[in-house]
C-alpha positions as semicolon CSV with decimal commas, in nm:
position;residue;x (nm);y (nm);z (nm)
1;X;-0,298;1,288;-0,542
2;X;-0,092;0,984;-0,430
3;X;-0,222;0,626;-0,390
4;X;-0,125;0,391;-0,131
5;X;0,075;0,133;-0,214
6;X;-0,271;-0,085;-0,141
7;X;-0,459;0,065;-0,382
8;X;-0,208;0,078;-0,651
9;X;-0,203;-0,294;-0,551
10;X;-0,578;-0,342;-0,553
11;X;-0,602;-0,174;-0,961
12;X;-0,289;-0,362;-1,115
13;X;-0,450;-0,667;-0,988
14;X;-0,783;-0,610;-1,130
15;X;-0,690;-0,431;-1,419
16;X;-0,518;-0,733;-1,542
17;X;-0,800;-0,948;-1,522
18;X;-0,936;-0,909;-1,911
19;X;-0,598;-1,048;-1,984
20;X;-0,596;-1,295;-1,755
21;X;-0,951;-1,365;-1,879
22;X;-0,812;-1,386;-2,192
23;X;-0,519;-1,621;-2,114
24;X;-0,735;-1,871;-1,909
25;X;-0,953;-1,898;-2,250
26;X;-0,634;-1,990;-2,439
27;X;-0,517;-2,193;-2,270
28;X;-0,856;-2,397;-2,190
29;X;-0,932;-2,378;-2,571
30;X;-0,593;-2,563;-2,633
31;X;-0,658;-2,851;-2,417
32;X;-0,437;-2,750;-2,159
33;X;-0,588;-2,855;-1,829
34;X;-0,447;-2,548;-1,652
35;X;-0,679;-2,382;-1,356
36;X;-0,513;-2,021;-1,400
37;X;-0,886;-1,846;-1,355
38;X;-0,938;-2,034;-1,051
39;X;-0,585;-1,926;-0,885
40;X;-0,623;-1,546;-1,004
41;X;-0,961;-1,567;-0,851
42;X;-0,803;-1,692;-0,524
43;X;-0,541;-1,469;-0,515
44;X;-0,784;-1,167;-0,590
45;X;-0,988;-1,292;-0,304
46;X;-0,685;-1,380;-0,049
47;X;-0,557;-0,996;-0,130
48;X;-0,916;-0,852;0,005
49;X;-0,951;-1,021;0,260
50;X;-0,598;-0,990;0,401
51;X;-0,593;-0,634;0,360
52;X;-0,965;-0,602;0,520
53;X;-0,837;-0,788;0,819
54;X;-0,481;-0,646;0,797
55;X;-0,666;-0,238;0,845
56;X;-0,956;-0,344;1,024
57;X;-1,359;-0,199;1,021
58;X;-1,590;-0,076;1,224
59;X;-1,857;-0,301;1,374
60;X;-2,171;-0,196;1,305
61;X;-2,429;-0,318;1,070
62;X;-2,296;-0,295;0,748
63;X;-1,931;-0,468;0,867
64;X;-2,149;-0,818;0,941
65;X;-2,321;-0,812;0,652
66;X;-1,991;-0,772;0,403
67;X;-1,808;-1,017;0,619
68;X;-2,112;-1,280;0,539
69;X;-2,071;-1,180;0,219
70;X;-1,722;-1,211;0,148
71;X;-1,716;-1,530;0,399
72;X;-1,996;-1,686;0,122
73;X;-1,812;-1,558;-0,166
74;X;-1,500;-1,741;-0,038
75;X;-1,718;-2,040;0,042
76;X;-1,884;-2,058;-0,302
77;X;-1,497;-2,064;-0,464
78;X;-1,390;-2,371;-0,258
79;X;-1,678;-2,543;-0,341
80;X;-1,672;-2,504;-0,702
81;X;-1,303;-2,608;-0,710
82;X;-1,383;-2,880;-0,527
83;X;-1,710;-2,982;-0,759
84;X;-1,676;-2,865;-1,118
């Protein structure tokens, strides 16, 4: 079975996120005001929704309801930057 290069794309970048996780804890724990959780989270977000816009969906439904979901999920990411 071979994977597209989008999906092997899709499970480095979340497979890496326990050490990323990890790092982020470090690095908070050692007084070094460093926002790496917030920029992994932004590019893990930027990479779905590029490639969901890049391939395109169907409009039924379904589509509106995950693009109001992603769209608040985005929303909710600015605003904590922006707040905490």
């Amino acid at each position: 079975m071979t994977l597209l290069k989008e999906t092997k794309s899709f499970i480095l970048l979340f497979a890496i996120f326990p050490v990323m996780d990890a790092l982020n804890g470090f690095v908070l724990s050692a007084g070094i005001n460093l926002p790496i959780g917030v920029a992994y989270r932004l590019i893990c977000v930027a990479f779905l929704v590029f490639q969901i816009a890049r391939k395109g969906f169907r409009k039924n439904i379904y589509t509106i309801l995950s693009v109001i979901l992603v769209f608040s999920g985005i929303m909710s990411i600015f605003i904590q930057t922006i707040v905490l």
